[in-house]
PDB file of C-alpha atoms and ligand atoms in Angstrom:
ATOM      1  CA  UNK Q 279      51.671-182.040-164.067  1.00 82.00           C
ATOM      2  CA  UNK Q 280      49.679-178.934-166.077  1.00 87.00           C
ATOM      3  CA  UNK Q 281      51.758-176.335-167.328  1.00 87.00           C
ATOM      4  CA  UNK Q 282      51.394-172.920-167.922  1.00 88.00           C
ATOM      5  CA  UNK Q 283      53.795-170.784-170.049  1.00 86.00           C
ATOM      6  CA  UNK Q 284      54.094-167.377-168.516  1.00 84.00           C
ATOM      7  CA  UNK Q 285      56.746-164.606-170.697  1.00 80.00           C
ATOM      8  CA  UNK Q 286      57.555-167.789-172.564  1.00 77.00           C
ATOM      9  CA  UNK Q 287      58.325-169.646-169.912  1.00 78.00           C
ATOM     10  CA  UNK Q 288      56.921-172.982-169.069  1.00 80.00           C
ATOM     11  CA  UNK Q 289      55.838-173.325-165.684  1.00 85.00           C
ATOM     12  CA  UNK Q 290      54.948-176.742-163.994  1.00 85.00           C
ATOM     13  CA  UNK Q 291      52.012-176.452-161.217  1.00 90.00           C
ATOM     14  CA  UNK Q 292      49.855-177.969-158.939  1.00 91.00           C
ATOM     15  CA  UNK Q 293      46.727-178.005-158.875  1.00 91.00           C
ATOM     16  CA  UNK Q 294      44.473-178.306-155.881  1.00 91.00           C
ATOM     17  CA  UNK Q 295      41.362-178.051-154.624  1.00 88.00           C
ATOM     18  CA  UNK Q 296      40.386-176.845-150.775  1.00 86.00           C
ATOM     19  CA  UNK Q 297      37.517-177.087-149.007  1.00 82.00           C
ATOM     20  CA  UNK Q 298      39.184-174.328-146.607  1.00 82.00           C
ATOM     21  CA  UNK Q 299      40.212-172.408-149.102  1.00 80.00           C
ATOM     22  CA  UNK Q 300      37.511-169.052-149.462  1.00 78.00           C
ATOM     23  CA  UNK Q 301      39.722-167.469-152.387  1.00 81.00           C
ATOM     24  CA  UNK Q 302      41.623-168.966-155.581  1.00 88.00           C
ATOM     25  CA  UNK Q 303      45.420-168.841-154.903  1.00 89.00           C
ATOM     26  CA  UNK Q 304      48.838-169.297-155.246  1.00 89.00           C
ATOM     27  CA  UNK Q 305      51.601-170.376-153.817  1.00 88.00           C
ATOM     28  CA  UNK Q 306      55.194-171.772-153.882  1.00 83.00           C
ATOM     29  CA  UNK Q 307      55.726-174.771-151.796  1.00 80.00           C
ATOM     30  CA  UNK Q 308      59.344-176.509-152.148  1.00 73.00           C
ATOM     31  CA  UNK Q 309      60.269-174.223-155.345  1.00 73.00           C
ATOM     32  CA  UNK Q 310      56.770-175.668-156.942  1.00 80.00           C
ATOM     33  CA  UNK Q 311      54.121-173.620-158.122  1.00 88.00           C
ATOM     34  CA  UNK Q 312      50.464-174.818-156.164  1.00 90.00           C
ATOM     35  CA  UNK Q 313      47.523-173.202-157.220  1.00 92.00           C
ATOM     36  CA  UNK Q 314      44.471-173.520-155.248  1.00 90.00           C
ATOM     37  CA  UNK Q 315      41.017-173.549-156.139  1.00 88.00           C
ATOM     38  CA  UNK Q 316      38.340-173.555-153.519  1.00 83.00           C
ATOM     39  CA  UNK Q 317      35.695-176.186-153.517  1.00 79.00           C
ATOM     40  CA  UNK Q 318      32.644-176.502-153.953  1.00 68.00           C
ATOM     41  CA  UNK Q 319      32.131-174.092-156.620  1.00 66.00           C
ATOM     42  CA  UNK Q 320      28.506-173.007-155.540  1.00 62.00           C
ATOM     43  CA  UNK Q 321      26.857-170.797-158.358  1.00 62.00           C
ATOM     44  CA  UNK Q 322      29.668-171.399-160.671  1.00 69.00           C
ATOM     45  CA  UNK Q 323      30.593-174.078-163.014  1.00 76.00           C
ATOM     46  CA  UNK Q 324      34.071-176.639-162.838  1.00 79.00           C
ATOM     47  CA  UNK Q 325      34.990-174.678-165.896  1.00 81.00           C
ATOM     48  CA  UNK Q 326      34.140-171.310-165.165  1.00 82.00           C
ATOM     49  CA  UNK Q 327      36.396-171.531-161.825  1.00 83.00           C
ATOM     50  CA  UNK Q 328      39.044-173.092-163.628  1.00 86.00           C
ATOM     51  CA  UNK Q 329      38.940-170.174-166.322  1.00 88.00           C
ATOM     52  CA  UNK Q 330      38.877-167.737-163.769  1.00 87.00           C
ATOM     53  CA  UNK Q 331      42.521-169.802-161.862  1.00 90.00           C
ATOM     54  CA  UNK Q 332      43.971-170.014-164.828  1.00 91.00           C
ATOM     55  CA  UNK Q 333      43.339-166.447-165.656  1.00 91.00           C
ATOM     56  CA  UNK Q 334      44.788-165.648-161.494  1.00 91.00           C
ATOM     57  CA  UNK Q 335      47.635-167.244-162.331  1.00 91.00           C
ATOM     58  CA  UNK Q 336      48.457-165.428-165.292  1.00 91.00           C
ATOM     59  CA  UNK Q 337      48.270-162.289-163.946  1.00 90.00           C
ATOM     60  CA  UNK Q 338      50.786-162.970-160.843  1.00 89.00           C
ATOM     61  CA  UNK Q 339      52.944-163.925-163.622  1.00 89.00           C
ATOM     62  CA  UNK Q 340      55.789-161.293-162.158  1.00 86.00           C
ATOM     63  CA  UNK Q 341      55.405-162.514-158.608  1.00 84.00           C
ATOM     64  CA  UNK Q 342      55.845-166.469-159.898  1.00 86.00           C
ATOM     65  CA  UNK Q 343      58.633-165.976-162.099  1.00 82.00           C
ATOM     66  CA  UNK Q 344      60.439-163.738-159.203  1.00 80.00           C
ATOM     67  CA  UNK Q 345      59.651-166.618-156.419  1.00 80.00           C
ATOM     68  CA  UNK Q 346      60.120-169.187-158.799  1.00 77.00           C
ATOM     69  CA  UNK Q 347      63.759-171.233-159.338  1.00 66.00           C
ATOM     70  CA  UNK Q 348      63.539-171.374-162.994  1.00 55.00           C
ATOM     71  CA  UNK Q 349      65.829-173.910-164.735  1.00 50.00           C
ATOM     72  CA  UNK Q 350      67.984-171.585-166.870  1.00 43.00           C
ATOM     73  CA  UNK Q 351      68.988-173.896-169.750  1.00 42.00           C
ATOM     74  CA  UNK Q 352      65.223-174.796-170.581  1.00 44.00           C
ATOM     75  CA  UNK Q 353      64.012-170.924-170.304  1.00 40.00           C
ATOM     76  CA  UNK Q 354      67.195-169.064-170.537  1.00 37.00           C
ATOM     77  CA  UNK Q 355      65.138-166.543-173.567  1.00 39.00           C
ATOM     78  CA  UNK Q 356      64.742-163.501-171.023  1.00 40.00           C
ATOM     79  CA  UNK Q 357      68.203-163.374-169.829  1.00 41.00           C
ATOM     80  CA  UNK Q 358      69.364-163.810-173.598  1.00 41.00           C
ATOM     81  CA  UNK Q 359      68.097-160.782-174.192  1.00 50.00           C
ATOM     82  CA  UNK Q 360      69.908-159.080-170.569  1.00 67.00           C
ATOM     83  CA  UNK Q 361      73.153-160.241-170.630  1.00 73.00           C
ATOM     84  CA  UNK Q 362      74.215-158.488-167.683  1.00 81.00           C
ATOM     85  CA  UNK Q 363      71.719-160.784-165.063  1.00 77.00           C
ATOM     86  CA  UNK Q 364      74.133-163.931-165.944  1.00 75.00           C
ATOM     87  CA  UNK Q 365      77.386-162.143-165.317  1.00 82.00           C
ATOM     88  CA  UNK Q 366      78.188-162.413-162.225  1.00 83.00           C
ATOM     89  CA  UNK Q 367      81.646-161.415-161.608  1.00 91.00           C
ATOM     90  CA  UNK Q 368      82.861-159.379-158.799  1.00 93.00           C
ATOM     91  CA  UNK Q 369      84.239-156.261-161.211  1.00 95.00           C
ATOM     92  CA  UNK Q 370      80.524-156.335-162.770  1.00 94.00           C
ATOM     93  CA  UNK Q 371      78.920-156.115-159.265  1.00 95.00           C
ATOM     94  CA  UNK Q 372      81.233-153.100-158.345  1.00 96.00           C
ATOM     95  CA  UNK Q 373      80.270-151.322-161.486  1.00 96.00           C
ATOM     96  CA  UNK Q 374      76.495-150.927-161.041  1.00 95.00           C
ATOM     97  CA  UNK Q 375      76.142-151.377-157.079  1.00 96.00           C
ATOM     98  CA  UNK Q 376      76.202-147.753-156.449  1.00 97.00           C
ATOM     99  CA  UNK Q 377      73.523-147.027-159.219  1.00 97.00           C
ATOM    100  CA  UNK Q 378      71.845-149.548-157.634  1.00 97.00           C
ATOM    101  CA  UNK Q 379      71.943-148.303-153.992  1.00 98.00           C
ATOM    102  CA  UNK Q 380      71.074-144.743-155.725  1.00 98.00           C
ATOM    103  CA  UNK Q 381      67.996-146.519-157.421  1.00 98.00           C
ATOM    104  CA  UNK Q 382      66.818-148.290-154.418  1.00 98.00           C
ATOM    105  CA  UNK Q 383      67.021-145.527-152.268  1.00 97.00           C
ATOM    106  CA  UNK Q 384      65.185-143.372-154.513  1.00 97.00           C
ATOM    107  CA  UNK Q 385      62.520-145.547-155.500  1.00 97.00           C
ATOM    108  CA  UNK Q 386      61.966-146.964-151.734  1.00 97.00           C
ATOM    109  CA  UNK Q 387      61.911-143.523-150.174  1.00 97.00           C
ATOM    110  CA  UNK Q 388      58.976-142.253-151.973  1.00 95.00           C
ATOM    111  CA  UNK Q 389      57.003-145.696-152.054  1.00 96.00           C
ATOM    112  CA  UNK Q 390      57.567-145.975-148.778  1.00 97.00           C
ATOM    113  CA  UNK Q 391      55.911-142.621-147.899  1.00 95.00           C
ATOM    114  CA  UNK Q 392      53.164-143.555-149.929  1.00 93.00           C
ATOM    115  CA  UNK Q 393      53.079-146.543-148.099  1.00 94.00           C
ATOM    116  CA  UNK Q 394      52.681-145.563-144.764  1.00 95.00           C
ATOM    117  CA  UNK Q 395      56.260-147.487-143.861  1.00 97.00           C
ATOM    118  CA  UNK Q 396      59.449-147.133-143.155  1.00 96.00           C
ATOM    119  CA  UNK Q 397      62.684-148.868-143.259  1.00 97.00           C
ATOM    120  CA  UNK Q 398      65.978-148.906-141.523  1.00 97.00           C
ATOM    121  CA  UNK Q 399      68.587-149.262-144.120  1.00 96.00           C
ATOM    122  CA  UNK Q 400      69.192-150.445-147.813  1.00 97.00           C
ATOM    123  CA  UNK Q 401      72.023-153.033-148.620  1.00 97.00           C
ATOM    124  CA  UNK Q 402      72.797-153.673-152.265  1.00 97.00           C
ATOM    125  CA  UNK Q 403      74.205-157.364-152.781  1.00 94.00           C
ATOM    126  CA  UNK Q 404      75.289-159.672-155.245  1.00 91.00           C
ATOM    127  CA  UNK Q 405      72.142-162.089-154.484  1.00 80.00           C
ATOM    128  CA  UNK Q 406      72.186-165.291-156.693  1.00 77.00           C
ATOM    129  CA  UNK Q 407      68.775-166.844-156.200  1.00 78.00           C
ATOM    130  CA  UNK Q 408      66.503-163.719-154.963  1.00 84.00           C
ATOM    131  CA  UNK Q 409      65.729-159.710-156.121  1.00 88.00           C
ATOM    132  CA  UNK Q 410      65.845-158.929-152.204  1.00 91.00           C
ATOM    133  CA  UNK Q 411      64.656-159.538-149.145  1.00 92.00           C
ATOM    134  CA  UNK Q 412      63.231-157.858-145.944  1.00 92.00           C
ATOM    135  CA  UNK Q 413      64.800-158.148-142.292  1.00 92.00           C
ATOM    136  CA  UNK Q 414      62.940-158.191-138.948  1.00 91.00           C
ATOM    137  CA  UNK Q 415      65.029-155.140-137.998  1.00 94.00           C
ATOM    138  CA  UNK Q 416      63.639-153.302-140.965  1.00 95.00           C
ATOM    139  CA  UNK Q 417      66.572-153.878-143.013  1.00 97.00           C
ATOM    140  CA  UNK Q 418      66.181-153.782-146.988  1.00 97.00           C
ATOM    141  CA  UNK Q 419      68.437-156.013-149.539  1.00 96.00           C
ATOM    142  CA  UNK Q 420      68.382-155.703-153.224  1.00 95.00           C
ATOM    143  CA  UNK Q 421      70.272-157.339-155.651  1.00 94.00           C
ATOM    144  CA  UNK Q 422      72.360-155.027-157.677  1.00 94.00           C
ATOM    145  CA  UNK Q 423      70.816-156.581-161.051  1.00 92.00           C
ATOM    146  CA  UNK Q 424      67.614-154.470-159.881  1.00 92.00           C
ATOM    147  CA  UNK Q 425      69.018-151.793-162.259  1.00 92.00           C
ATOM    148  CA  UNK Q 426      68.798-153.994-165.637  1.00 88.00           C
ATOM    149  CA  UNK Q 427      64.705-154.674-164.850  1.00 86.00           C
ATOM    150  CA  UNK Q 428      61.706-152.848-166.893  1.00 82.00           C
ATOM    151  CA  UNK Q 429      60.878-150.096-164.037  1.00 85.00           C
ATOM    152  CA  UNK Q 430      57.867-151.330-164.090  1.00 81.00           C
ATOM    153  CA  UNK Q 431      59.203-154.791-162.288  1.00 83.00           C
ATOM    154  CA  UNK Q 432      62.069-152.756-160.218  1.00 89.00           C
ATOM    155  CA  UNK Q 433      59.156-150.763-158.638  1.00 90.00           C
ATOM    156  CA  UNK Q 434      56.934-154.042-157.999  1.00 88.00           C
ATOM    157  CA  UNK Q 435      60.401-155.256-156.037  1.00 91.00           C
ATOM    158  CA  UNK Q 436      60.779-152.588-154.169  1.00 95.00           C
ATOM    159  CA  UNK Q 437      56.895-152.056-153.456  1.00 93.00           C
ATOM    160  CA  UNK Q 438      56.915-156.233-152.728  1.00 92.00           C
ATOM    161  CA  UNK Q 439      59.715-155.886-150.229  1.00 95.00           C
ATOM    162  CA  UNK Q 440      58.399-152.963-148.382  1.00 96.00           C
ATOM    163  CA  UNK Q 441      55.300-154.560-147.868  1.00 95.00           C
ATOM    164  CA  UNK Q 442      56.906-157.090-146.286  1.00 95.00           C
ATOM    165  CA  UNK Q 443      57.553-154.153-143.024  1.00 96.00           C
ATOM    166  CA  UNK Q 444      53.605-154.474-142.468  1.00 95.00           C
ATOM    167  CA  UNK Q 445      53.027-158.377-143.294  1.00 94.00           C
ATOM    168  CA  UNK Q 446      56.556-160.474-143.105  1.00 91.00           C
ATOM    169  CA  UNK Q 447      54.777-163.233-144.647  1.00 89.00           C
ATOM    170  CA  UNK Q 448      52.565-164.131-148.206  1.00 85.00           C
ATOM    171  CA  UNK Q 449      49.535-163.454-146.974  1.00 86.00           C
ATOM    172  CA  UNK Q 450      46.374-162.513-148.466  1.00 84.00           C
ATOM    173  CA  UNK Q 451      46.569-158.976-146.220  1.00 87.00           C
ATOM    174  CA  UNK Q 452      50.350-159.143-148.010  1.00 89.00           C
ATOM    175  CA  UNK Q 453      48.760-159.364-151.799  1.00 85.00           C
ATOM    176  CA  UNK Q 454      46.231-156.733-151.040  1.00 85.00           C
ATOM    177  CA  UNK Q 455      48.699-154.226-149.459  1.00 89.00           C
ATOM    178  CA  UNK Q 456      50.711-154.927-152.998  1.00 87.00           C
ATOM    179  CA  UNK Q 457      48.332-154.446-155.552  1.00 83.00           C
ATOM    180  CA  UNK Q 458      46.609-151.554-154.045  1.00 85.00           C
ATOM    181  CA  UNK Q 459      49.847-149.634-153.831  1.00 88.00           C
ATOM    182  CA  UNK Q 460      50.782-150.694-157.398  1.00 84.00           C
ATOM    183  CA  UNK Q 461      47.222-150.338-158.771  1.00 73.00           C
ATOM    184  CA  UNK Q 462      46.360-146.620-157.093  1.00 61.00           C
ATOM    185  CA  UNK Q 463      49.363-145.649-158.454  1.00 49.00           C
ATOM    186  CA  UNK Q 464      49.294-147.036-162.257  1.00 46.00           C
ATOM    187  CA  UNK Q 465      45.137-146.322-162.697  1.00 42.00           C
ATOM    188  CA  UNK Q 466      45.638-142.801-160.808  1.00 40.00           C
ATOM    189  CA  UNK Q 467      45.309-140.721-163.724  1.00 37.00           C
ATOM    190  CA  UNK Q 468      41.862-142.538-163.947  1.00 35.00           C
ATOM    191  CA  UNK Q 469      40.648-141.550-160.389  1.00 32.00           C
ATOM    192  CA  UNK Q 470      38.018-138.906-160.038  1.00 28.00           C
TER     193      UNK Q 470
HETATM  194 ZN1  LIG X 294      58.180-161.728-150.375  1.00 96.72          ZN
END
């Protein structure tokens, strides 16, 4: 199986090719990483398509290693350097939930007004395996560890999550919503 290395990572993936396929994407299908590549390739060579996956792949690098189980004795560098995402005691959830709630309600308030959505309430949990989730009633969860992210990746959870109120699923309409919230907001200053 290829591998990529994303934040020094190594990621295993699939590759495949689709005839249905109109777009080059990714998913994650029983905690593996599939990337599909429409075929044929028309006006473009094997190699430039591949480039141009590869490339795709790299840049959902957040999204993968969020969805993605990653072993934590092989790649454990990141949380080397944050401690405080492989404690998970009870007294260290206590200590940082409510600057957590405070954080996610901040952050999710004014996305979601930018966003067009809106949300029922915020939970803040321990959460082992995922950085939250999104309820059918319109219910937000976070995991309290949101505080020790970049803000840069704590406002691409909340963003990802809120999304999810318009398109509970990983659909293309899903990705778009996402990047055009995150892009308007980051390339604003270069909007005329
Ligand atoms: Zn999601």
């Amino acid at each position: 199986m290829p591998q990529i290395i994303l934040n020094s990572q190594k990621i295993p993936y699939q590759k495949r090719y689709s005839k249905r396929a109109k777009n080059i994407r990714i998913s994650i299908q029983n905690e593996e990483l599939i990337l599909t590549i429409p075929k044929p390739w028309f006006f473009q060579s094997k190699e430039s398509i591949e480039k141009r996956a590869l490339d795709f792949l790299k840049s959902k690098t957040d999204w993968i290693l969020k969805h993605i189980k990653i072993d934590s004795k092989k790649n454990s560098e990141w949380q080397i350097k944050n401690p405080d995402l492989q404690n998970y005691s009870r007294a260290h959830y206590l200590k940082y939930k409510e600057e957590a709630r405070k954080l996610c309600e901040e952050k999710s308030e004014s996305w979601a007004e930018k966003m067009g959505v809106s949300y029922n309430r915020i939970a803040i949990k321990s959460l082992k395996t995922k950085w939250g989730s999104c309820s059918s009633k319109k219910n937000l969860n976070f995991s309290y560890k949101i505080v020790f992210l970049e803000a840069e990746k704590q406002d691409y959870l909340i963003v990802h999550e809120l999304a999810h109120l318009k398109h509970m699923n990983h659909s293309d309409d899903f990705w778009n919503f996402v990047c055009d919230t995150l892009w308007n907001k980051k390339f604003k200053r270069f909007k005329i």
